[in-house]
Short mmCIF file of C-alpha atoms and ligand atoms in Angstrom, two decimals:
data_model
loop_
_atom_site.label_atom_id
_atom_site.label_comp_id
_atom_site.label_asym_id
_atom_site.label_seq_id
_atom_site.Cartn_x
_atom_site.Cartn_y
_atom_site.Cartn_z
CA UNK W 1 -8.70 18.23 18.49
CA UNK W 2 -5.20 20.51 17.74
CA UNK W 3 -3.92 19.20 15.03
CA UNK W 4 -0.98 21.14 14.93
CA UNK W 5 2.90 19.15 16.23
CA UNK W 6 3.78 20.30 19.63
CA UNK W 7 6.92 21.69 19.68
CA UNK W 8 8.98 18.79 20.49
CA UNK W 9 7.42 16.57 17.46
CA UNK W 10 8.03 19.85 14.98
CA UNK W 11 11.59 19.33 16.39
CA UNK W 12 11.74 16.04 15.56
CA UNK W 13 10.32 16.31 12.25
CA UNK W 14 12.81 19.01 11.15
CA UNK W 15 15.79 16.85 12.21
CA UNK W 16 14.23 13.84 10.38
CA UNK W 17 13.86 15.50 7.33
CA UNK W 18 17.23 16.51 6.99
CA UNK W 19 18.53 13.68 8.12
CA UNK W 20 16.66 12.16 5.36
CA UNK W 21 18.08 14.82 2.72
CA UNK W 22 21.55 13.92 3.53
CA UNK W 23 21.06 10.07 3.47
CA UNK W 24 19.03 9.64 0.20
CA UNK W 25 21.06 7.65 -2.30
CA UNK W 26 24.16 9.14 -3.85
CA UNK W 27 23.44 10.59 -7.29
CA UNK W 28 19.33 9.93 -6.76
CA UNK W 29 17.29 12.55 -7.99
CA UNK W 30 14.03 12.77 -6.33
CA UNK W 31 12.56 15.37 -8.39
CA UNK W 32 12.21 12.17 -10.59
CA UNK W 33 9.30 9.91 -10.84
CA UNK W 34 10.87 6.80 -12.03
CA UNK W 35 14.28 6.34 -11.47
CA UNK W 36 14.97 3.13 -11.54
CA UNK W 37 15.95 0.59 -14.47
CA UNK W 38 14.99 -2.62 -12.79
CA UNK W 39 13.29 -4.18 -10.16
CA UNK W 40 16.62 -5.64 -8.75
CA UNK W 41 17.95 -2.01 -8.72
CA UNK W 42 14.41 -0.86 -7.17
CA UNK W 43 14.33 -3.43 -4.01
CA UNK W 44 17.99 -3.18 -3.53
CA UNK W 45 18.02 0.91 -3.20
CA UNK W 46 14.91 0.42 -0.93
CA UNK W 47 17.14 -2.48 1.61
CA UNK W 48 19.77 -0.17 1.54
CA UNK W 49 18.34 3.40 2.24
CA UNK W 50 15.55 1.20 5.05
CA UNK W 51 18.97 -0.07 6.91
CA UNK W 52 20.21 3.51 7.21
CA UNK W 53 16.73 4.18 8.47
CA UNK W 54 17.10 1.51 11.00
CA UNK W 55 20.27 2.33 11.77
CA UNK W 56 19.75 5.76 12.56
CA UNK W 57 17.11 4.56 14.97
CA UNK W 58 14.14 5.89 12.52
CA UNK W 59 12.25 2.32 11.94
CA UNK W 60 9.39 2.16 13.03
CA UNK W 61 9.26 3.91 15.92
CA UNK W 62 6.06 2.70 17.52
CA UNK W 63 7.44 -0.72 17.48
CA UNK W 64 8.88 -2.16 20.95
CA UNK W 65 12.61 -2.31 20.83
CA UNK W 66 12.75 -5.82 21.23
CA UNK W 67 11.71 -6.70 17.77
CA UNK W 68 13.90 -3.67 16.04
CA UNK W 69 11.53 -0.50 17.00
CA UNK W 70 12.49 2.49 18.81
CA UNK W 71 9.64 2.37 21.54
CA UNK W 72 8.36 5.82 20.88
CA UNK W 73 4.29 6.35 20.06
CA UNK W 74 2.62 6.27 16.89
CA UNK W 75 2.61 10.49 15.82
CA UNK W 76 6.22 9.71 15.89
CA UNK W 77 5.60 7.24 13.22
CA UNK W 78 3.26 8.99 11.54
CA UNK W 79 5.84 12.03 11.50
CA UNK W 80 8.56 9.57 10.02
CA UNK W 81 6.25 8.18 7.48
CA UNK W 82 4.80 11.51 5.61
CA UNK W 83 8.08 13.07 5.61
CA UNK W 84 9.16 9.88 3.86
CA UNK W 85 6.34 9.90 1.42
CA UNK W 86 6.93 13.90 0.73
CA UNK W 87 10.68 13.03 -0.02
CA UNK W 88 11.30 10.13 -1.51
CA UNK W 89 7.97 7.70 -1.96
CA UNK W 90 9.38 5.98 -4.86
CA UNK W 91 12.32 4.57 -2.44
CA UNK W 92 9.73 3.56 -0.01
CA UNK W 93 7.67 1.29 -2.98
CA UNK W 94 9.03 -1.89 -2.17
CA UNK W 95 8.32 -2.04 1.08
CA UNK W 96 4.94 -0.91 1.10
CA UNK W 97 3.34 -3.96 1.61
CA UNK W 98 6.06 -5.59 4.29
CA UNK W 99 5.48 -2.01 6.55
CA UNK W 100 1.72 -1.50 5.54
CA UNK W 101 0.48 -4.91 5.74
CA UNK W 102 3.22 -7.99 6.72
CA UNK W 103 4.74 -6.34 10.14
CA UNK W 104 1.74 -4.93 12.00
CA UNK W 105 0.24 -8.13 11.42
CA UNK W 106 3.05 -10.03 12.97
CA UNK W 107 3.29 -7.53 15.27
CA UNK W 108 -0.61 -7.72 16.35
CA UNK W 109 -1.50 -11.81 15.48
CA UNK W 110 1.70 -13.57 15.44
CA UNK W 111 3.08 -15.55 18.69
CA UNK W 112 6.47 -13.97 20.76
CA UNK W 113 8.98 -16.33 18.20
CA UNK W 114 7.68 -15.20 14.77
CA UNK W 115 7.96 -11.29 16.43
CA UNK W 116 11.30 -11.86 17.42
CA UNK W 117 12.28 -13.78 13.96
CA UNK W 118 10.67 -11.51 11.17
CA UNK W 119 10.00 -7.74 12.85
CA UNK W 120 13.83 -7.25 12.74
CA UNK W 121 14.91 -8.45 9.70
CA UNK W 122 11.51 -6.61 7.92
CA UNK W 123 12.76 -2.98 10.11
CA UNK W 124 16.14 -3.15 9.32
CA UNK W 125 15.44 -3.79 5.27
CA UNK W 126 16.65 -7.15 4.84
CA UNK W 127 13.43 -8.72 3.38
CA UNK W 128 10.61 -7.43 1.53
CA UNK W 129 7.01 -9.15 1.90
CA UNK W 130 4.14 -9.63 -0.59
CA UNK W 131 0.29 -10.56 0.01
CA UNK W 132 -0.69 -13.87 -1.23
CA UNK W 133 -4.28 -13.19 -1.02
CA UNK W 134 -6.50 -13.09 -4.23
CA UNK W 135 -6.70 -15.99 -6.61
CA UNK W 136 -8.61 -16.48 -9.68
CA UNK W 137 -11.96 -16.52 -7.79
CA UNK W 138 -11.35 -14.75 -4.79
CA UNK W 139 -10.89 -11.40 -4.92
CA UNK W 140 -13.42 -9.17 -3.07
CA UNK W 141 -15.03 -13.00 -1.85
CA UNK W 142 -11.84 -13.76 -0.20
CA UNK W 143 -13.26 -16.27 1.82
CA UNK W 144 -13.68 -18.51 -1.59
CA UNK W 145 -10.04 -19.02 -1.38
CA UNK W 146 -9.12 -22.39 -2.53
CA UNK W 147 -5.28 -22.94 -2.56
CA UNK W 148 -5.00 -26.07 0.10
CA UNK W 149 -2.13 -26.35 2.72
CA UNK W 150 -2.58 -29.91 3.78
CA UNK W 151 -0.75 -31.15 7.06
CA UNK W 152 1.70 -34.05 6.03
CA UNK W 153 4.92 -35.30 7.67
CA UNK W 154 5.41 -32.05 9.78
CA UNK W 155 4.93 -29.72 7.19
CA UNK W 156 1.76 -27.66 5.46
CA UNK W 157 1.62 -29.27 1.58
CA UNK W 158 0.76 -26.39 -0.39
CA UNK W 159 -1.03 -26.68 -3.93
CA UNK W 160 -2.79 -23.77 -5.35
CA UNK W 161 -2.58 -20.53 -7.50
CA UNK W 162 -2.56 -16.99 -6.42
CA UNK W 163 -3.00 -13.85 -8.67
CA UNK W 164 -2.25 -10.20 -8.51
CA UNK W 165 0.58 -10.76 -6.14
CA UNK W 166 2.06 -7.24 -6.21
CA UNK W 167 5.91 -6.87 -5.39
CA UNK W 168 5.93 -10.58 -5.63
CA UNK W 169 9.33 -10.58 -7.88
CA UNK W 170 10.78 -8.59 -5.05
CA UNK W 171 9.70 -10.37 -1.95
CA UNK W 172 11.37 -12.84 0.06
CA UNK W 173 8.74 -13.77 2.39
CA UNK W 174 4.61 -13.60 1.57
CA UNK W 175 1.59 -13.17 3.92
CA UNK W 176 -0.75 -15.86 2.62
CA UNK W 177 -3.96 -17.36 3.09
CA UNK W 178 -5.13 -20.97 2.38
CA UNK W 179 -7.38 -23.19 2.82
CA UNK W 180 -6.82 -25.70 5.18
CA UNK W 181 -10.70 -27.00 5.85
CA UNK W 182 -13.28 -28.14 3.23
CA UNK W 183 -16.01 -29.02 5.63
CA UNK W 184 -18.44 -26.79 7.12
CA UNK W 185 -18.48 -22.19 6.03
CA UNK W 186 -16.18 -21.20 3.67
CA UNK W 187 -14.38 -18.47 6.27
CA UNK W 188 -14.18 -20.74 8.55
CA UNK W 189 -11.61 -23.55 6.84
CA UNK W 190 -8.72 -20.35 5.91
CA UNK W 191 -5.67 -20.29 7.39
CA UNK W 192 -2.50 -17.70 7.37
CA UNK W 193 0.65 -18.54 6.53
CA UNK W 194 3.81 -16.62 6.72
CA UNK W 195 5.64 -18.20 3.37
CA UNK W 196 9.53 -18.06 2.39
CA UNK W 197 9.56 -17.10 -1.36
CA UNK W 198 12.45 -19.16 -1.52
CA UNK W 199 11.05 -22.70 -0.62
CA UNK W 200 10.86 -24.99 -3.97
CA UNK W 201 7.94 -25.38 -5.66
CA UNK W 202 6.86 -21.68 -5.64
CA UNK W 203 6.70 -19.86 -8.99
CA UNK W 204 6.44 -15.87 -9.85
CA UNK W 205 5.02 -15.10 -13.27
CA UNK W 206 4.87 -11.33 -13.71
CA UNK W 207 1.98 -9.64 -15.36
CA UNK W 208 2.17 -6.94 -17.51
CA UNK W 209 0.15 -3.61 -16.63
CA UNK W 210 -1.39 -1.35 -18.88
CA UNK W 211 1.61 1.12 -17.43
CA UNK W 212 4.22 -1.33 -19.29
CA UNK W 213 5.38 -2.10 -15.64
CA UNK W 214 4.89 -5.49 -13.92
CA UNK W 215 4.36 -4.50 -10.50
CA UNK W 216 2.07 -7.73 -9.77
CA UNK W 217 2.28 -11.42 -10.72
CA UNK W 218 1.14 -14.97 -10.46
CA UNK W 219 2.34 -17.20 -8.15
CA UNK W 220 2.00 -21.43 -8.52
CA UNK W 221 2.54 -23.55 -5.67
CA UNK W 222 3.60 -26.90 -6.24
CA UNK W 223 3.71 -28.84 -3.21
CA UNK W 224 5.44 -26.41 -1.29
CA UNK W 225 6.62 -27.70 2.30
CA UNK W 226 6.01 -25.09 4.51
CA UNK W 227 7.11 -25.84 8.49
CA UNK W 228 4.06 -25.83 10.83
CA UNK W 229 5.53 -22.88 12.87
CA UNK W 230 4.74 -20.56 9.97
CA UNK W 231 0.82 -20.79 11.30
CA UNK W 232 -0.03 -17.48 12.32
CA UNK W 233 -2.93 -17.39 14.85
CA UNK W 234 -4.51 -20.87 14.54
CA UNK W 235 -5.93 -23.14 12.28
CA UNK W 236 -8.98 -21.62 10.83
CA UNK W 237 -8.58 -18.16 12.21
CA UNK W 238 -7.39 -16.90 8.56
CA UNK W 239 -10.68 -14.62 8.03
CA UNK W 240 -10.16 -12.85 11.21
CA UNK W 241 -6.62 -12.49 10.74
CA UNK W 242 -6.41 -10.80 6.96
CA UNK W 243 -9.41 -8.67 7.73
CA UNK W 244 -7.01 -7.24 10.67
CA UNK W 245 -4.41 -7.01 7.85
CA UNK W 246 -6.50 -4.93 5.30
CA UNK W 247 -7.56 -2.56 8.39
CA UNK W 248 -4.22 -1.86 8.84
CA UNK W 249 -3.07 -1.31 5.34
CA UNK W 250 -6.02 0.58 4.46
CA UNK W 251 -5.30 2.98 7.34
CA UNK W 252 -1.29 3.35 6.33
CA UNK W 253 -3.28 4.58 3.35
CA UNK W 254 -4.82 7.47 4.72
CA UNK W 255 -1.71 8.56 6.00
CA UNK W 256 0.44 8.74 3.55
CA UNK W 257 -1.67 9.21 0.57
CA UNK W 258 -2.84 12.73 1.67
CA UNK W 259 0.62 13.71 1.38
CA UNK W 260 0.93 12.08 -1.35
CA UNK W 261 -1.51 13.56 -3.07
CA UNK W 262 -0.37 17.42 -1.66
CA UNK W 263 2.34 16.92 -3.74
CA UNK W 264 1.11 15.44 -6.91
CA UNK W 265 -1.21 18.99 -6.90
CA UNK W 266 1.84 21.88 -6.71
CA UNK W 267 2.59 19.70 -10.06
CA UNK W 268 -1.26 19.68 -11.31
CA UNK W 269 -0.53 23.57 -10.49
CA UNK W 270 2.70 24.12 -12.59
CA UNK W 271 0.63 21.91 -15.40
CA UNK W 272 -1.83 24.47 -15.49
CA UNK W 273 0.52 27.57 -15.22
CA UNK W 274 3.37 26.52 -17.72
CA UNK W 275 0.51 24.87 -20.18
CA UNK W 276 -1.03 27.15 -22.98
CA UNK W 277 -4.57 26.72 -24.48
CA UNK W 278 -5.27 28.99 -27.86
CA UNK W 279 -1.76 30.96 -27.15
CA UNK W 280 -3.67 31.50 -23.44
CA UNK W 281 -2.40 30.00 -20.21
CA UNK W 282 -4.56 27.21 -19.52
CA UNK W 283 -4.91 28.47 -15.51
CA UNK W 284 -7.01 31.52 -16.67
CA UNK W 285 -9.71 28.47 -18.77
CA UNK W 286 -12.72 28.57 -16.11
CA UNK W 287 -13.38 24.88 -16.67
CA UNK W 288 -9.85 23.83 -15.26
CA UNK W 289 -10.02 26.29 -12.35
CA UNK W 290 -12.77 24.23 -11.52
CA UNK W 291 -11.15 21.37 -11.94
CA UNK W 292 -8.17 22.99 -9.79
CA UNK W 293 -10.34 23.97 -6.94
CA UNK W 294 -12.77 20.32 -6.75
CA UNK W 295 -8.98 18.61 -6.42
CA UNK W 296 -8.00 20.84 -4.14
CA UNK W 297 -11.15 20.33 -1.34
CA UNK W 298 -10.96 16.40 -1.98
CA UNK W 299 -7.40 16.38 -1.23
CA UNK W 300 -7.84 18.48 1.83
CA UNK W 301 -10.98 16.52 2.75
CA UNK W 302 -8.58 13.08 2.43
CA UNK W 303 -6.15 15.05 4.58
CA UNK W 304 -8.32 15.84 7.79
CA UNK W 305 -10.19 12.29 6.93
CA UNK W 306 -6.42 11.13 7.74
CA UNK W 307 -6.03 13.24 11.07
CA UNK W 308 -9.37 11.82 12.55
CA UNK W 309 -8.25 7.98 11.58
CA UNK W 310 -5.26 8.92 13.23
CA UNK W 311 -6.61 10.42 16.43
CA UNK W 312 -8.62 7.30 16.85
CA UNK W 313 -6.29 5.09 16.35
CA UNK W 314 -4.33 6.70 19.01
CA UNK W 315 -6.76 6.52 21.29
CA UNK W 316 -8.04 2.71 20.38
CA UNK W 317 -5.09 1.23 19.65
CA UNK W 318 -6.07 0.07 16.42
CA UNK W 319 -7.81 0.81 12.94
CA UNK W 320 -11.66 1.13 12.21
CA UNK W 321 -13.83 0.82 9.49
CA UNK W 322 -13.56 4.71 8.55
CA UNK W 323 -10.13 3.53 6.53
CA UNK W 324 -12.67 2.28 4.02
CA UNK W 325 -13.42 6.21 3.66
CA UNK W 326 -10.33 7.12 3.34
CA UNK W 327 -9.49 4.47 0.67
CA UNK W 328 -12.22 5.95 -1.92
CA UNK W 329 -11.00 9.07 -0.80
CA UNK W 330 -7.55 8.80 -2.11
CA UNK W 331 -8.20 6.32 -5.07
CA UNK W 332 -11.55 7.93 -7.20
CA UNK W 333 -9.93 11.37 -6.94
CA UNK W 334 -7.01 10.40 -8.05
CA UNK W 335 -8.24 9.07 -11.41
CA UNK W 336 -9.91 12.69 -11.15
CA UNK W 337 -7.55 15.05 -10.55
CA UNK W 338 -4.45 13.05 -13.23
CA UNK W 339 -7.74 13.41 -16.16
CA UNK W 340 -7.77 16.72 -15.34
CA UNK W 341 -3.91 17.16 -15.55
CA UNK W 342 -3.98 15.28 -18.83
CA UNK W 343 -6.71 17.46 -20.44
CA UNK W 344 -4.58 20.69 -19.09
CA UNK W 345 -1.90 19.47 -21.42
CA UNK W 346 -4.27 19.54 -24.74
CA UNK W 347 -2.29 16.97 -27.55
CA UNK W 348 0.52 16.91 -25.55
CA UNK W 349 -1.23 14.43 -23.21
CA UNK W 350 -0.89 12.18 -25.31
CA UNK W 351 2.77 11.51 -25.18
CA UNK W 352 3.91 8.60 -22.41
CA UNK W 353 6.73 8.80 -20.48
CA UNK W 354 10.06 8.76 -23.18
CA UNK W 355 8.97 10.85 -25.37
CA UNK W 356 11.15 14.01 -24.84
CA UNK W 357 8.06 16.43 -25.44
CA UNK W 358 6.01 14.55 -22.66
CA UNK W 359 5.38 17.08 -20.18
CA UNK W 360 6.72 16.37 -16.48
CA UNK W 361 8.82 13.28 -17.90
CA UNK W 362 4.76 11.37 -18.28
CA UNK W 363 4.32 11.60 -14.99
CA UNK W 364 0.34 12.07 -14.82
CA UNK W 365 0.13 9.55 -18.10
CA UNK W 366 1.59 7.43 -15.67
CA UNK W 367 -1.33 8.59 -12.47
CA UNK W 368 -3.40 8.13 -15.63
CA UNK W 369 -3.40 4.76 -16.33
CA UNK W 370 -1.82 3.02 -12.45
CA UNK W 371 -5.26 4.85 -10.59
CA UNK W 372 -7.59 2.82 -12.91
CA UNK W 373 -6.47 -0.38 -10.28
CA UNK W 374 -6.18 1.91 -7.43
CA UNK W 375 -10.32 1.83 -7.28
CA UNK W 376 -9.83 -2.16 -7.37
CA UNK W 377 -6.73 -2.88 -5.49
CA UNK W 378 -7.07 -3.23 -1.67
CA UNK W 379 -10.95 -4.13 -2.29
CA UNK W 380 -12.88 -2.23 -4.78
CA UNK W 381 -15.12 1.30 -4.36
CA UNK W 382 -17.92 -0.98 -4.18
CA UNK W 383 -16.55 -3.19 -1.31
CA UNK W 384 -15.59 -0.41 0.52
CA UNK W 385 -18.79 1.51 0.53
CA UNK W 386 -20.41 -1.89 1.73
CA UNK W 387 -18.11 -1.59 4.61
CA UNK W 388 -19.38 1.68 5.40
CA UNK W 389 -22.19 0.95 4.95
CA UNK W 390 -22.52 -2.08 7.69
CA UNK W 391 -19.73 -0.81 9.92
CA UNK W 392 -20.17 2.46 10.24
CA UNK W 393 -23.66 3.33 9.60
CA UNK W 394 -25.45 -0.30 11.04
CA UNK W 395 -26.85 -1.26 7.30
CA UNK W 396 -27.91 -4.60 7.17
CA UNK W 397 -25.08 -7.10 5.85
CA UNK W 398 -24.65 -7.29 1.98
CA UNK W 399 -26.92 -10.18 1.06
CA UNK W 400 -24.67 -11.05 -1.69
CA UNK W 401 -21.86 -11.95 0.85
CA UNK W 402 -24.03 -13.75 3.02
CA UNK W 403 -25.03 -15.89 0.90
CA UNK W 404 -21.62 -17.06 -0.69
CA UNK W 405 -20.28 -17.06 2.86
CA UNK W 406 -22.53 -20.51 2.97
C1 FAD F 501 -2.96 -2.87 -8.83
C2 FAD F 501 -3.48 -4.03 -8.04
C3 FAD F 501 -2.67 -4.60 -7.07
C4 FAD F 501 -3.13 -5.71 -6.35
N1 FAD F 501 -2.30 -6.28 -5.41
C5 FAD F 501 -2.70 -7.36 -4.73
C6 FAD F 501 -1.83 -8.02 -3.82
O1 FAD F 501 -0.68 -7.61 -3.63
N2 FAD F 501 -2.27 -9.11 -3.18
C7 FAD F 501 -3.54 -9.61 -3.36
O2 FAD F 501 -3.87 -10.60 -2.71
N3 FAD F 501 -4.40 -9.02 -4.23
C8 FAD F 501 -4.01 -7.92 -4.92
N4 FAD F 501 -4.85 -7.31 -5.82
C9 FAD F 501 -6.16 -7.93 -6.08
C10 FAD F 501 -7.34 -7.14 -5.52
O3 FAD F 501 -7.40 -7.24 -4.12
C11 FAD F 501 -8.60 -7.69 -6.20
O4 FAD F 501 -8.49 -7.43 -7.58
C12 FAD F 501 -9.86 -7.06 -5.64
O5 FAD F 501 -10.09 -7.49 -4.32
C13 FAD F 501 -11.09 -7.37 -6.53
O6 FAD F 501 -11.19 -8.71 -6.77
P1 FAD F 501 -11.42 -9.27 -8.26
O7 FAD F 501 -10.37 -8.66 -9.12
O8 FAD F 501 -11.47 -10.76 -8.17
O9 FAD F 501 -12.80 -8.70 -8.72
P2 FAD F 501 -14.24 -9.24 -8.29
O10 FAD F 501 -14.26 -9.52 -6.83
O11 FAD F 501 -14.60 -10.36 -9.21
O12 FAD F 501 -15.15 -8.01 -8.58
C14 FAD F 501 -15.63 -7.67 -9.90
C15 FAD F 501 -16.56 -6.48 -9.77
O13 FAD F 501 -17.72 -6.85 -8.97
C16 FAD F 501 -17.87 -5.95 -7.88
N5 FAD F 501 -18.37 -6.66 -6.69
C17 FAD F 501 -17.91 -7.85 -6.21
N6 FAD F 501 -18.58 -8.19 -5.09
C18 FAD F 501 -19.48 -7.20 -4.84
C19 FAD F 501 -20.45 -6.98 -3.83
N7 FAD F 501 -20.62 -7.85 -2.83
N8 FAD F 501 -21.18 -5.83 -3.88
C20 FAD F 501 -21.01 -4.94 -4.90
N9 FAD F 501 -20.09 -5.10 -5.90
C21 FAD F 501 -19.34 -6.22 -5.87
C22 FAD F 501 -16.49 -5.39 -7.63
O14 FAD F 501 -16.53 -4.15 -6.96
C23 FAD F 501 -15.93 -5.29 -9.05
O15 FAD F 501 -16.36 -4.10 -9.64
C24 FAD F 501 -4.43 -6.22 -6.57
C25 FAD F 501 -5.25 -5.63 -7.55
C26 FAD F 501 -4.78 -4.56 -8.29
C27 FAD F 501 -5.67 -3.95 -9.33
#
């Protein structure tokens, strides 16, 4: 396959990406990894800058236009999201999980009414979704799940704790699954809920993260009415449903991260130029041009890992198994490539973000310590490389799951 843009989509990228220069927010300063005081400030510059988006006729333009899309193909999306992610990722953080995760769900499981009533109002910015999906004792055994929605008086009842609920504080609506069976296999009695944040009895704790940031939370449900029309799918399709969620969000992944990552390495580079070992410049040290080199094939191995998820999903329509490559291709390196960066640095890497002799404001103090949950979050290294194992090379099924699947 060419992976080059025709023409026309080079085009089209250009114009995006100054369009996207001239609209970021007044006075923003992108060269800057953290710009923003509080989370309030954070979600509302992301609503704002994703109704521009929308406006402009940029959101989501695989989506049909009925729910809020443009009706154009996927490479047009693809286009729109990695010059997003080279320009201004931090803007795009709180909506990660409502573009990754919450709309191609609704777009793929949901009936005609919740497409029409949530796709526009997640394109156009006005909410921001979480996933409501691990719990105390279900994290990589999702199906253990054990927060009950019980059907009374019209409404799911819902009573139950869920943990690690990142973006939570922002979101107005959550993806969630429950348990709405007790009899018979565990994956058979979940459910999926679309959830309003706003309902009573729902409660955010935040968490603190070894960053300082609380980017994920706890959330209590205490009976919570939730209207029977916010069943996606039916009853006891739940399983089925959030494994076509993590596909997709695993996949968004591969996409974006590679750029991601292209750009966190021109600042590993100026690290190593502008950094001195023994009065020498640490570039010329032959154990961090090694260390320059290794990140520089996995990044470029993530990259073209990327194009040939893409190309299939192109031609199937939607995400395989391979996105489970491309996770632990984006997410071990990572905790790679920022100890690298913070060894480069010598006693200076020591100094966290605030300190005005950190270098690069504490940026990769900051990769540092966020990619130690990058190998968890999304299912773990070791989940994944089950996956690949059964799915894409026919191993027999992890005994371990089979079992608690009983
Ligand atoms: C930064 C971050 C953000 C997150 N955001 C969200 C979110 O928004 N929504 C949400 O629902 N969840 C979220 N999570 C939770 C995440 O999905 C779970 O932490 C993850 O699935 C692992 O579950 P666990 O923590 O319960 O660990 P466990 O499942 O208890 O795993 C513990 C260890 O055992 C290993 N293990 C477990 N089962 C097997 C097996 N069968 N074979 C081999 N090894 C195994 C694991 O790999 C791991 O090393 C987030 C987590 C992090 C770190």
């Amino acid at each position: 396959m060419d992976y080059r843009l025709t023409p026309e989509q080079e085009e089209f990228r250009k114009g995006f990406a100054a369009w996207v220069e001239k609209n970021l927010p007044a006075g923003w300063d992108p060269s800057r990894f953290r710009s923003f005081h509080s989370s309030e400030e954070w979600a509302r510059a992301y609503k704002i800058f994703q109704k521009k988006l929308s406006d402009a006729g940029y959101a989501s333009m695989h989506y049909p236009k009925a729910y809020g899309g443009q009706g154009k193909s996927l490479m047009e999306e693809v286009i729109v999201l990695q010059t997003l992610a080279s320009a201004c990722m931090e803007l795009r953080v709180p909506g990660m999980i409502t573009h990754g995760m919450a709309s191609p769900t609704i777009l793929t499981c949901g009936n005609e009414e919740q497409k029409r009533k949530y796709l526009p109002r997640i394109l156009d910015g006005t909410h921001i979704w979480c996933q409501g999906f691990s719990e105390p004792n279900a994290g990589s055994d999702v199906a253990n799940v054990a927060t009950r929605a019980v059907k009374k008086d019209g409404h799911y009842v819902l009573n139950g704790q869920k943990t690690w609920t990142s973006l939570a504080h922002m979101a107005d609506y959550c993806i969630l699954l429950v348990r709405t069976d007790t009899s018979g296999p565990k994956h058979r009695g979940l459910s999926y809920l679309l959830l309003d944040m706003n309902l009573p009895g729902v409660e955010v704790r935040p968490m603190k993260q070894m960053t300082g940031e609380s980017e994920f939370n706890e959330l209590f449900f205490d009976d919570v009415r939730v209207p029977l029309d916010m069943l996606v799918g039916q009853e006891g399709q739940g399983w089925q449903i959030a494994i076509t969620t993590l596909m997709f969000e695993r996949v968004l992944g591969d996409a974006v991260m590679g750029v991601v990552h292209e750009k966190n390495f021109q600042r590993l580079l100026d690290v190593a130029r502008e950094s001195k070992r023994s009065g020498r410049p640490v570039i010329e040290d032959s154990v961090f041009r090694q260390q320059l080199a290794q990140s520089y094939i996995e990044i470029m191995v993530l990259k073209y890992h990327g194009l040939r998820s893409l190309s299939r999903q192109l031609e199937m329509g939607v995400p395989g198994p391979e996105g489970s490559i491309g996770k632990l291709l984006w997410s071990e390196p990572n905790q790679r490539i920022s100890e690298a960066a913070i060894g480069m640095q010598g006693l200076y890497g020591q100094l966290v973000a605030g300190s005005p002799w950190s270098i690069q404001e504490g940026f990769w103090q900051y990769v540092f310590l966020r990619s130690k949950g990058s190998t968890i979050e999304a299912g773990t290294s070791e989940i994944q490389r089950n996956i690949i194992g059964e799915r894409c090379l026919g191993l027999p099924k992890d005994a371990s799951r089979v079992a608690r699947q009983k």
